[in-house]
Amino acid sequence: MNLSPRIIPPLAPHLLFKTFPLLIQTRHPTFSTLTLQDSSNIITSICNSLRRGENWEYLTKKFQSFHFTPPIIQQVLLTLKEPNDSKNALSFFHWSSRNCKFKHGVFTYCITIHILAKSKLVKDAKALLESALKNENLFVVLDSLIGSYKLVDSCPFVFDLFVQCCAKLRMIDKCVDVCNLLDENGFMLSVISYNTMLHVVQKSEKTSIVWGIYEYMIEKRIYPNEMTTRIMISALCKEGKLQRFLDVVERSHGKRCQQPGVVVNTCLIYGMIEDGRIEGGLSLMKRMLQKNMILDMISCSLVVLAKVKMRDLESALGVYDEMLRRGFEGNALVYDSFIGAYCEEKRIDEAIKLMDEMECLHMKPFGETFNHLIKGCSEVGRLEESMKFCDKMMANGFVPSCLAFNKLVAKLCENGSAKSADQLLTSLMGEKISWTARKT
């Protein structure tokens, strides 16, 4: 990741005093020939004046001829870095800006933010963070915060404040990059900060980012709490996936699951496998199993799904046999995986045999299972069977996907059965109208 360089690099106190005469411009003759001791005395005088509570007008009169430079201001702030001096540091930051007409750089902002965060002056720290983020690139601010961390002997809490301010300002596109950069530098965010990011992203139009953040959380062993789960369930609702994964969990587990977190975690792993990120998905699932975040039965089914996705049917069947030996039963998710794979390989007889087994076992197929069979039968010219699966699908309360329906209609027309295609379309339109009426 390329980051912009810091505007003002950190400067050690001993180096500051050695170079101090060079930092004073010649248009201020009163201080142009200051000794090292004089320099130290002036900084001490500024700090003591602040500690005595001298007002801004008095400070201005006392130090109006002094030429402040970024390193000098930073050294004053660092002298006031302890919690008992944090309010004086904030006062000096504002005074030097307003009364000395000095424009602070991002590094000076970050030193002050660290001092405030370390003293738990949250409101003031957030105000400065928001101001810095509105005027500077997000990663420049973050780099400066990381670079000034040790100078102030700060606390990791400052990065939680940073992320929360980014969320408040709707800077949500780079959430995972921010988390990754912090992790590379040894800083771990709290679950509260992750929840803040998830909440803001879930409310936006970029809901796909939600799953990336949630996945990163689990990878870094920041485990979700009740609030996290509620946010993720809201994301499932917004994406229209909740019922789908309630069904996946119920049909894999054999009964309605009472743990919302299991539904969320199943959706995450399922999505990673479907996206082809199989190794990462299975690795994350192992971690979830160790923390009882997903059920054994569901994890076995997802392993079968992963093997099928890899087109390793022999291995998938081996996993399935082991699953049965361990006392688990077959379920709709496993059968759907195999039926889809057999249809893609044009092994239609084997796919239909599995569908018949499902009926004998009183399993309720997914809509996708019917779509596999409609499309697969159509592609090999078994149109009557394809139409029967289409009828059965609608009888089960599902509507064929556009892909499956178009494949069937195209094959019917090729075979000179345009009338059958028209009747099928009429039936489908009637079913959709009826289904919409039931929903409303």
CSV table of C-alpha atoms in Angstrom, one decimal:
chain,number,residue,atom,x,y,z
A,1,MET,CA,0.0,0.0,0.0
A,2,ASN,CA,1.5,3.3,-1.0
A,3,LEU,CA,1.0,6.0,1.6
A,4,SER,CA,1.7,9.7,1.2
A,5,PRO,CA,4.8,10.8,3.3
A,6,ARG,CA,4.2,12.4,6.6
A,7,ILE,CA,3.9,16.2,6.4
A,8,ILE,CA,6.2,16.6,9.5
A,9,PRO,CA,8.3,13.7,10.6
A,10,PRO,CA,8.8,13.0,14.4
A,11,LEU,CA,11.6,15.0,16.0
A,12,ALA,CA,13.4,13.8,19.1
A,13,PRO,CA,13.8,16.5,21.8
A,14,HIS,CA,17.6,16.4,21.8
A,15,LEU,CA,17.7,16.9,18.1
A,16,LEU,CA,15.2,19.8,18.4
A,17,PHE,CA,17.4,21.7,20.7
A,18,LYS,CA,20.5,21.1,18.6
A,19,THR,CA,18.8,22.6,15.5
A,20,PHE,CA,16.8,25.2,17.3
A,21,PRO,CA,18.7,28.3,16.1
A,22,LEU,CA,18.2,27.2,12.5
A,23,LEU,CA,14.5,27.1,13.0
A,24,ILE,CA,14.2,30.8,14.0
A,25,GLN,CA,13.8,33.2,11.1
A,26,THR,CA,16.1,36.3,11.0
A,27,ARG,CA,13.1,38.7,11.0
A,28,HIS,CA,12.8,37.9,14.7
A,29,PRO,CA,16.1,39.3,16.0
A,30,THR,CA,15.1,39.0,19.6
A,31,PHE,CA,15.4,35.1,19.4
A,32,SER,CA,17.8,34.6,16.5
A,33,THR,CA,20.8,34.2,18.8
A,34,LEU,CA,19.2,32.0,21.5
A,35,THR,CA,21.3,29.5,23.3
A,36,LEU,CA,20.3,25.9,23.9
A,37,GLN,CA,19.4,26.8,27.5
A,38,ASP,CA,17.4,29.9,26.3
A,39,SER,CA,15.4,27.6,24.0
A,40,SER,CA,14.7,25.2,26.8
A,41,ASN,CA,13.7,28.0,29.1
A,42,ILE,CA,11.2,29.5,26.5
A,43,ILE,CA,9.5,26.1,26.0
A,44,THR,CA,9.4,25.6,29.8
A,45,SER,CA,8.0,29.1,30.3
A,46,ILE,CA,5.2,28.4,27.7
A,47,CYS,CA,4.3,25.2,29.5
A,48,ASN,CA,4.4,26.7,33.0
A,49,SER,CA,2.2,29.6,31.8
A,50,LEU,CA,-0.4,27.1,30.6
A,51,ARG,CA,-0.2,25.2,33.8
A,52,ARG,CA,-0.8,28.4,35.8
A,53,GLY,CA,-4.0,28.9,33.8
A,54,GLU,CA,-2.9,32.2,32.2
A,55,ASN,CA,-5.5,33.4,29.7
A,56,TRP,CA,-5.0,33.6,26.0
A,57,GLU,CA,-4.6,37.4,26.0
A,58,TYR,CA,-1.8,37.2,28.6
A,59,LEU,CA,-0.1,34.4,26.6
A,60,THR,CA,-0.3,36.4,23.4
A,61,LYS,CA,1.3,39.5,25.0
A,62,LYS,CA,4.0,37.4,26.6
A,63,PHE,CA,5.0,35.3,23.6
A,64,GLN,CA,3.8,37.5,20.7
A,65,SER,CA,7.4,38.1,19.4
A,66,PHE,CA,8.3,34.5,19.5
A,67,HIS,CA,8.3,32.7,16.1
A,68,PHE,CA,6.6,29.4,16.4
A,69,THR,CA,7.6,26.6,13.9
A,70,PRO,CA,6.1,23.1,13.6
A,71,PRO,CA,8.9,21.4,15.6
A,72,ILE,CA,8.7,24.0,18.4
A,73,ILE,CA,4.9,23.5,18.6
A,74,GLN,CA,5.3,19.8,18.6
A,75,GLN,CA,7.9,19.9,21.4
A,76,VAL,CA,5.6,22.0,23.6
A,77,LEU,CA,2.8,19.5,23.0
A,78,LEU,CA,5.2,16.6,23.8
A,79,THR,CA,6.2,18.3,27.0
A,80,LEU,CA,2.5,18.4,27.9
A,81,LYS,CA,1.8,14.8,26.8
A,82,GLU,CA,0.9,13.4,30.3
A,83,PRO,CA,-2.8,13.1,31.2
A,84,ASN,CA,-2.6,15.9,33.9
A,85,ASP,CA,-1.4,18.3,31.2
A,86,SER,CA,-3.7,17.2,28.4
A,87,LYS,CA,-6.1,20.1,28.6
A,88,ASN,CA,-3.2,22.5,28.6
A,89,ALA,CA,-1.9,20.8,25.4
A,90,LEU,CA,-5.3,21.3,23.8
A,91,SER,CA,-5.4,24.9,24.9
A,92,PHE,CA,-1.9,25.5,23.4
A,93,PHE,CA,-2.9,23.8,20.2
A,94,HIS,CA,-5.9,26.1,19.7
A,95,TRP,CA,-4.1,29.2,21.0
A,96,SER,CA,-1.1,28.8,18.7
A,97,SER,CA,-3.6,28.4,15.8
A,98,ARG,CA,-5.9,31.3,16.5
A,99,ASN,CA,-3.6,33.9,18.1
A,100,CYS,CA,-0.4,33.2,16.3
A,101,LYS,CA,-2.1,32.6,13.0
A,102,PHE,CA,-0.4,29.2,12.7
A,103,LYS,CA,-1.8,26.5,10.5
A,104,HIS,CA,-1.1,23.1,12.1
A,105,GLY,CA,0.1,20.2,9.9
A,106,VAL,CA,-1.4,16.7,10.2
A,107,PHE,CA,1.5,15.4,12.3
A,108,THR,CA,0.8,18.1,14.9
A,109,TYR,CA,-2.9,17.3,14.8
A,110,CYS,CA,-2.0,13.6,15.5
A,111,ILE,CA,0.3,14.4,18.4
A,112,THR,CA,-2.5,16.3,20.0
A,113,ILE,CA,-5.1,13.6,19.2
A,114,HIS,CA,-2.9,11.0,20.9
A,115,ILE,CA,-2.6,13.2,24.0
A,116,LEU,CA,-6.3,13.6,24.2
A,117,ALA,CA,-7.1,10.0,23.6
A,118,LYS,CA,-4.6,8.9,26.2
A,119,SER,CA,-6.4,11.1,28.7
A,120,LYS,CA,-9.8,9.8,27.6
A,121,LEU,CA,-10.9,13.2,26.4
A,122,VAL,CA,-12.9,11.5,23.7
A,123,LYS,CA,-15.1,14.3,22.6
A,124,ASP,CA,-12.1,16.6,22.0
A,125,ALA,CA,-10.0,13.9,20.3
A,126,LYS,CA,-12.9,13.1,17.9
A,127,ALA,CA,-13.3,16.8,17.0
A,128,LEU,CA,-9.7,17.0,16.0
A,129,LEU,CA,-9.8,13.7,14.2
A,130,GLU,CA,-12.8,14.8,12.2
A,131,SER,CA,-11.2,18.1,11.3
A,132,ALA,CA,-8.0,16.3,10.1
A,133,LEU,CA,-10.0,13.8,8.1
A,134,LYS,CA,-12.0,16.5,6.4
A,135,ASN,CA,-8.8,18.3,5.3
A,136,GLU,CA,-6.4,15.4,4.6
A,137,ASN,CA,-6.3,12.0,2.9
A,138,LEU,CA,-7.5,9.2,5.3
A,139,PHE,CA,-4.3,7.2,4.9
A,140,VAL,CA,-2.1,10.3,5.5
A,141,VAL,CA,-3.8,10.9,8.8
A,142,LEU,CA,-3.6,7.2,9.7
A,143,ASP,CA,0.1,7.1,8.8
A,144,SER,CA,0.8,10.1,10.9
A,145,LEU,CA,-1.1,8.6,13.9
A,146,ILE,CA,1.0,5.5,13.6
A,147,GLY,CA,4.2,7.5,13.2
A,148,SER,CA,3.5,9.7,16.3
A,149,TYR,CA,2.2,6.8,18.5
A,150,LYS,CA,5.5,6.1,20.4
A,151,LEU,CA,6.4,9.8,20.7
A,152,VAL,CA,3.4,10.3,23.0
A,153,ASP,CA,3.4,6.9,24.6
A,154,SER,CA,-0.1,6.6,23.4
A,155,CYS,CA,-2.8,3.9,23.7
A,156,PRO,CA,-4.4,1.6,21.0
A,157,PHE,CA,-7.8,3.2,21.9
A,158,VAL,CA,-6.8,6.1,19.6
A,159,PHE,CA,-7.2,3.9,16.6
A,160,ASP,CA,-10.7,2.9,17.7
A,161,LEU,CA,-11.6,6.6,17.7
A,162,PHE,CA,-10.0,7.0,14.3
A,163,VAL,CA,-12.2,4.2,12.8
A,164,GLN,CA,-15.3,5.5,14.5
A,165,CYS,CA,-14.7,8.9,13.1
A,166,CYS,CA,-14.2,7.5,9.6
A,167,ALA,CA,-17.5,5.7,9.9
A,168,LYS,CA,-19.2,8.8,11.1
A,169,LEU,CA,-17.9,10.7,8.1
A,170,ARG,CA,-19.0,7.8,5.8
A,171,MET,CA,-15.5,7.0,4.8
A,172,ILE,CA,-16.4,3.3,4.3
A,173,ASP,CA,-14.8,2.2,1.0
A,174,LYS,CA,-11.4,1.5,2.6
A,175,CYS,CA,-12.5,-0.1,5.9
A,176,VAL,CA,-10.7,-3.4,5.3
A,177,ASP,CA,-7.5,-1.6,4.1
A,178,VAL,CA,-7.5,0.5,7.3
A,179,CYS,CA,-7.9,-2.6,9.5
A,180,ASN,CA,-5.1,-4.4,7.6
A,181,LEU,CA,-2.7,-1.5,7.9
A,182,LEU,CA,-3.3,-1.3,11.6
A,183,ASP,CA,-2.8,-5.0,12.0
A,184,GLU,CA,0.5,-4.8,10.1
A,185,ASN,CA,1.6,-2.2,12.7
A,186,GLY,CA,0.5,-4.3,15.6
A,187,PHE,CA,-2.7,-2.6,16.5
A,188,MET,CA,-6.0,-4.5,16.9
A,189,LEU,CA,-9.4,-2.8,16.9
A,190,SER,CA,-12.1,-3.6,19.4
A,191,VAL,CA,-15.3,-5.4,18.5
A,192,ILE,CA,-17.1,-2.0,19.1
A,193,SER,CA,-15.2,-0.4,16.3
A,194,TYR,CA,-16.0,-3.3,14.0
A,195,ASN,CA,-19.6,-3.0,14.9
A,196,THR,CA,-19.5,0.7,14.1
A,197,MET,CA,-18.1,0.1,10.7
A,198,LEU,CA,-20.6,-2.8,10.0
A,199,HIS,CA,-23.5,-0.6,11.1
A,200,VAL,CA,-22.6,2.3,8.8
A,201,VAL,CA,-21.8,0.1,5.8
A,202,GLN,CA,-25.0,-1.9,6.3
A,203,LYS,CA,-27.0,1.3,6.2
A,204,SER,CA,-25.3,2.4,3.0
A,205,GLU,CA,-25.8,1.0,-0.5
A,206,LYS,CA,-22.5,-0.9,-0.3
A,207,THR,CA,-23.7,-3.9,1.6
A,208,SER,CA,-21.2,-6.2,-0.1
A,209,ILE,CA,-18.5,-4.5,2.0
A,210,VAL,CA,-20.2,-5.8,5.1
A,211,TRP,CA,-19.2,-9.4,4.5
A,212,GLY,CA,-15.6,-8.4,3.8
A,213,ILE,CA,-15.4,-6.6,7.1
A,214,TYR,CA,-17.1,-9.5,9.0
A,215,GLU,CA,-14.8,-12.0,7.3
A,216,TYR,CA,-11.7,-9.9,8.3
A,217,MET,CA,-13.0,-9.8,11.9
A,218,ILE,CA,-13.1,-13.6,12.2
A,219,GLU,CA,-9.8,-14.0,10.5
A,220,LYS,CA,-8.2,-11.7,13.1
A,221,ARG,CA,-9.9,-13.5,16.0
A,222,ILE,CA,-12.1,-10.5,16.8
A,223,TYR,CA,-15.2,-12.6,17.6
A,224,PRO,CA,-18.7,-11.1,17.1
A,225,ASN,CA,-21.0,-10.2,20.0
A,226,GLU,CA,-24.8,-9.9,20.0
A,227,MET,CA,-24.7,-6.5,18.4
A,228,THR,CA,-22.6,-7.8,15.5
A,229,THR,CA,-25.0,-10.6,14.9
A,230,ARG,CA,-28.0,-8.2,14.8
A,231,ILE,CA,-26.2,-6.0,12.3
A,232,MET,CA,-25.4,-9.0,10.1
A,233,ILE,CA,-29.0,-10.3,10.3
A,234,SER,CA,-30.1,-6.8,9.1
A,235,ALA,CA,-27.7,-7.1,6.2
A,236,LEU,CA,-29.1,-10.5,5.2
A,237,CYS,CA,-32.6,-8.9,5.3
A,238,LYS,CA,-31.5,-6.0,3.2
A,239,GLU,CA,-30.0,-8.3,0.6
A,240,GLY,CA,-33.0,-10.6,0.6
A,241,LYS,CA,-31.0,-13.6,1.7
A,242,LEU,CA,-32.4,-14.2,5.2
A,243,GLN,CA,-35.1,-16.7,4.3
A,244,ARG,CA,-32.7,-18.5,1.9
A,245,PHE,CA,-30.1,-19.1,4.7
A,246,LEU,CA,-32.7,-19.9,7.3
A,247,ASP,CA,-33.7,-22.7,5.0
A,248,VAL,CA,-30.1,-23.8,4.4
A,249,VAL,CA,-29.5,-24.1,8.1
A,250,GLU,CA,-32.8,-25.7,8.8
A,251,ARG,CA,-32.5,-28.3,6.1
A,252,SER,CA,-28.8,-29.0,6.9
A,253,HIS,CA,-29.4,-29.2,10.7
A,254,GLY,CA,-32.8,-30.9,10.4
A,255,LYS,CA,-34.6,-28.4,12.5
A,256,ARG,CA,-35.0,-24.6,12.9
A,257,CYS,CA,-31.9,-23.1,14.4
A,258,GLN,CA,-32.3,-20.9,17.4
A,259,GLN,CA,-28.8,-19.3,17.0
A,260,PRO,CA,-28.9,-16.3,14.6
A,261,GLY,CA,-25.1,-16.2,14.6
A,262,VAL,CA,-25.0,-19.7,13.0
A,263,VAL,CA,-27.2,-18.4,10.1
A,264,VAL,CA,-24.8,-15.5,9.6
A,265,ASN,CA,-21.7,-17.7,9.7
A,266,THR,CA,-23.2,-20.2,7.3
A,267,CYS,CA,-24.0,-17.5,4.9
A,268,LEU,CA,-20.4,-16.2,5.1
A,269,ILE,CA,-18.8,-19.6,4.4
A,270,TYR,CA,-21.3,-20.5,1.8
A,271,GLY,CA,-20.7,-17.2,-0.1
A,272,MET,CA,-16.9,-17.7,0.1
A,273,ILE,CA,-17.2,-21.2,-1.4
A,274,GLU,CA,-19.6,-20.0,-4.1
A,275,ASP,CA,-17.1,-17.2,-5.0
A,276,GLY,CA,-14.3,-19.8,-5.4
A,277,ARG,CA,-12.4,-18.8,-2.3
A,278,ILE,CA,-12.7,-22.4,-1.1
A,279,GLU,CA,-9.4,-22.7,0.9
A,280,GLY,CA,-10.1,-19.5,2.8
A,281,GLY,CA,-13.7,-20.4,3.5
A,282,LEU,CA,-12.8,-23.9,4.9
A,283,SER,CA,-10.0,-22.4,7.0
A,284,LEU,CA,-12.3,-19.8,8.4
A,285,MET,CA,-14.9,-22.5,9.1
A,286,LYS,CA,-12.4,-24.5,11.2
A,287,ARG,CA,-11.9,-21.5,13.4
A,288,MET,CA,-15.7,-21.1,13.7
A,289,LEU,CA,-16.0,-24.8,14.7
A,290,GLN,CA,-13.4,-24.3,17.5
A,291,LYS,CA,-15.5,-21.5,18.9
A,292,ASN,CA,-18.9,-23.3,18.4
A,293,MET,CA,-19.9,-20.6,15.9
A,294,ILE,CA,-21.2,-23.1,13.4
A,295,LEU,CA,-22.8,-26.6,13.8
A,296,ASP,CA,-21.0,-29.8,12.9
A,297,MET,CA,-23.7,-31.0,10.6
A,298,ILE,CA,-23.6,-27.8,8.6
A,299,SER,CA,-19.8,-27.7,8.4
A,300,CYS,CA,-19.8,-31.3,7.0
A,301,SER,CA,-22.4,-30.2,4.4
A,302,LEU,CA,-20.3,-27.1,3.5
A,303,VAL,CA,-17.2,-29.3,3.0
A,304,VAL,CA,-19.2,-31.5,0.6
A,305,LEU,CA,-20.3,-28.3,-1.2
A,306,ALA,CA,-16.7,-27.1,-1.4
A,307,LYS,CA,-15.5,-30.4,-2.9
A,308,VAL,CA,-18.3,-30.4,-5.5
A,309,LYS,CA,-17.4,-26.8,-6.3
A,310,MET,CA,-13.8,-28.0,-7.0
A,311,ARG,CA,-15.3,-30.6,-9.3
A,312,ASP,CA,-13.8,-33.3,-7.1
A,313,LEU,CA,-16.9,-35.5,-6.9
A,314,GLU,CA,-15.0,-38.6,-5.8
A,315,SER,CA,-13.6,-36.7,-2.8
A,316,ALA,CA,-17.0,-35.1,-2.1
A,317,LEU,CA,-18.6,-38.6,-2.0
A,318,GLY,CA,-15.9,-39.7,0.4
A,319,VAL,CA,-16.7,-36.8,2.7
A,320,TYR,CA,-20.4,-37.6,2.5
A,321,ASP,CA,-19.8,-41.3,3.3
A,322,GLU,CA,-17.7,-40.3,6.3
A,323,MET,CA,-20.5,-37.9,7.3
A,324,LEU,CA,-23.0,-40.8,7.3
A,325,ARG,CA,-20.6,-43.0,9.3
A,326,ARG,CA,-20.4,-40.4,12.0
A,327,GLY,CA,-24.2,-40.6,12.4
A,328,PHE,CA,-25.2,-37.5,10.4
A,329,GLU,CA,-28.0,-37.8,7.8
A,330,GLY,CA,-28.1,-36.6,4.3
A,331,ASN,CA,-29.7,-33.2,3.8
A,332,ALA,CA,-31.1,-31.0,1.1
A,333,LEU,CA,-27.9,-28.9,0.8
A,334,VAL,CA,-25.8,-32.0,0.1
A,335,TYR,CA,-28.2,-33.4,-2.4
A,336,ASP,CA,-28.5,-30.1,-4.1
A,337,SER,CA,-24.7,-29.9,-4.5
A,338,PHE,CA,-24.5,-33.4,-6.1
A,339,ILE,CA,-27.6,-32.8,-8.3
A,340,GLY,CA,-26.1,-29.5,-9.6
A,341,ALA,CA,-22.7,-31.2,-10.4
A,342,TYR,CA,-24.3,-34.2,-12.1
A,343,CYS,CA,-26.5,-31.9,-14.3
A,344,GLU,CA,-23.4,-29.9,-15.3
A,345,GLU,CA,-21.7,-33.1,-16.3
A,346,LYS,CA,-24.9,-34.2,-18.2
A,347,ARG,CA,-25.2,-37.2,-15.9
A,348,ILE,CA,-29.0,-36.6,-15.8
A,349,ASP,CA,-30.0,-40.1,-14.7
A,350,GLU,CA,-27.9,-39.9,-11.6
A,351,ALA,CA,-29.3,-36.4,-10.8
A,352,ILE,CA,-32.9,-37.6,-11.2
A,353,LYS,CA,-32.1,-40.6,-9.0
A,354,LEU,CA,-30.9,-38.3,-6.2
A,355,MET,CA,-34.1,-36.2,-6.6
A,356,ASP,CA,-36.2,-39.4,-6.2
A,357,GLU,CA,-34.2,-40.2,-3.1
A,358,MET,CA,-35.0,-36.8,-1.7
A,359,GLU,CA,-38.7,-37.4,-2.2
A,360,CYS,CA,-38.5,-40.8,-0.5
A,361,LEU,CA,-36.8,-39.2,2.5
A,362,HIS,CA,-39.4,-36.4,2.6
A,363,MET,CA,-36.7,-33.7,2.0
A,364,LYS,CA,-37.9,-30.4,0.6
A,365,PRO,CA,-35.6,-29.4,-2.3
A,366,PHE,CA,-34.3,-25.9,-2.8
A,367,GLY,CA,-35.5,-23.9,-5.7
A,368,GLU,CA,-32.0,-24.2,-7.2
A,369,THR,CA,-32.3,-28.0,-7.2
A,370,PHE,CA,-35.3,-27.8,-9.6
A,371,ASN,CA,-33.4,-25.2,-11.7
A,372,HIS,CA,-30.5,-27.6,-12.1
A,373,LEU,CA,-32.8,-30.3,-13.3
A,374,ILE,CA,-34.9,-28.1,-15.6
A,375,LYS,CA,-31.7,-26.7,-17.3
A,376,GLY,CA,-29.9,-30.1,-17.3
A,377,CYS,CA,-32.8,-32.0,-18.9
A,378,SER,CA,-33.4,-29.3,-21.5
A,379,GLU,CA,-29.7,-29.3,-22.6
A,380,VAL,CA,-29.8,-33.1,-23.3
A,381,GLY,CA,-33.2,-32.9,-25.0
A,382,ARG,CA,-35.3,-34.5,-22.3
A,383,LEU,CA,-38.0,-31.8,-22.6
A,384,GLU,CA,-40.9,-33.8,-21.1
A,385,GLU,CA,-38.9,-34.4,-17.9
A,386,SER,CA,-37.8,-30.8,-17.8
A,387,MET,CA,-41.4,-29.6,-18.1
A,388,LYS,CA,-42.5,-32.0,-15.3
A,389,PHE,CA,-39.8,-30.6,-13.0
A,390,CYS,CA,-41.0,-27.1,-13.9
A,391,ASP,CA,-44.5,-28.0,-12.9
A,392,LYS,CA,-43.3,-29.7,-9.7
A,393,MET,CA,-41.2,-26.7,-8.9
A,394,MET,CA,-44.2,-24.3,-9.1
A,395,ALA,CA,-46.3,-26.8,-7.1
A,396,ASN,CA,-43.6,-26.5,-4.3
A,397,GLY,CA,-44.0,-22.7,-4.3
A,398,PHE,CA,-40.9,-21.8,-6.4
A,399,VAL,CA,-40.6,-20.0,-9.7
A,400,PRO,CA,-38.0,-21.1,-12.3
A,401,SER,CA,-34.9,-18.9,-12.7
A,402,CYS,CA,-34.7,-16.9,-15.9
A,403,LEU,CA,-31.7,-19.0,-17.1
A,404,ALA,CA,-33.5,-22.4,-16.5
A,405,PHE,CA,-36.8,-21.1,-18.0
A,406,ASN,CA,-35.2,-19.6,-21.1
A,407,LYS,CA,-33.2,-22.7,-21.7
A,408,LEU,CA,-36.4,-24.8,-21.6
A,409,VAL,CA,-38.4,-22.4,-23.9
A,410,ALA,CA,-35.5,-22.2,-26.4
A,411,LYS,CA,-35.3,-26.0,-26.7
A,412,LEU,CA,-39.1,-26.3,-27.0
A,413,CYS,CA,-39.1,-23.8,-29.8
A,414,GLU,CA,-36.2,-25.6,-31.6
A,415,ASN,CA,-38.3,-28.8,-31.4
A,416,GLY,CA,-41.3,-27.1,-33.0
A,417,SER,CA,-43.2,-27.0,-29.7
A,418,ALA,CA,-43.9,-23.2,-29.5
A,419,LYS,CA,-47.4,-23.9,-28.3
A,420,SER,CA,-46.1,-25.8,-25.3
A,421,ALA,CA,-43.7,-22.9,-24.6
A,422,ASP,CA,-46.6,-20.4,-24.8
A,423,GLN,CA,-48.7,-22.6,-22.4
A,424,LEU,CA,-45.7,-22.8,-20.0
A,425,LEU,CA,-45.2,-19.1,-20.0
A,426,THR,CA,-49.0,-18.5,-19.3
A,427,SER,CA,-48.8,-20.9,-16.4
A,428,LEU,CA,-45.7,-19.3,-15.1
A,429,MET,CA,-47.2,-15.8,-15.3
A,430,GLY,CA,-50.3,-17.0,-13.4
A,431,GLU,CA,-48.2,-18.6,-10.7
A,432,LYS,CA,-46.2,-15.4,-10.3
A,433,ILE,CA,-49.3,-13.3,-9.9
A,434,SER,CA,-50.8,-15.8,-7.4
A,435,TRP,CA,-47.5,-15.8,-5.5
A,436,THR,CA,-47.3,-12.0,-5.4
A,437,ALA,CA,-50.9,-11.8,-4.1
A,438,ARG,CA,-50.1,-14.3,-1.3
A,439,LYS,CA,-47.1,-12.2,-0.3
A,440,THR,CA,-49.1,-9.0,-0.1
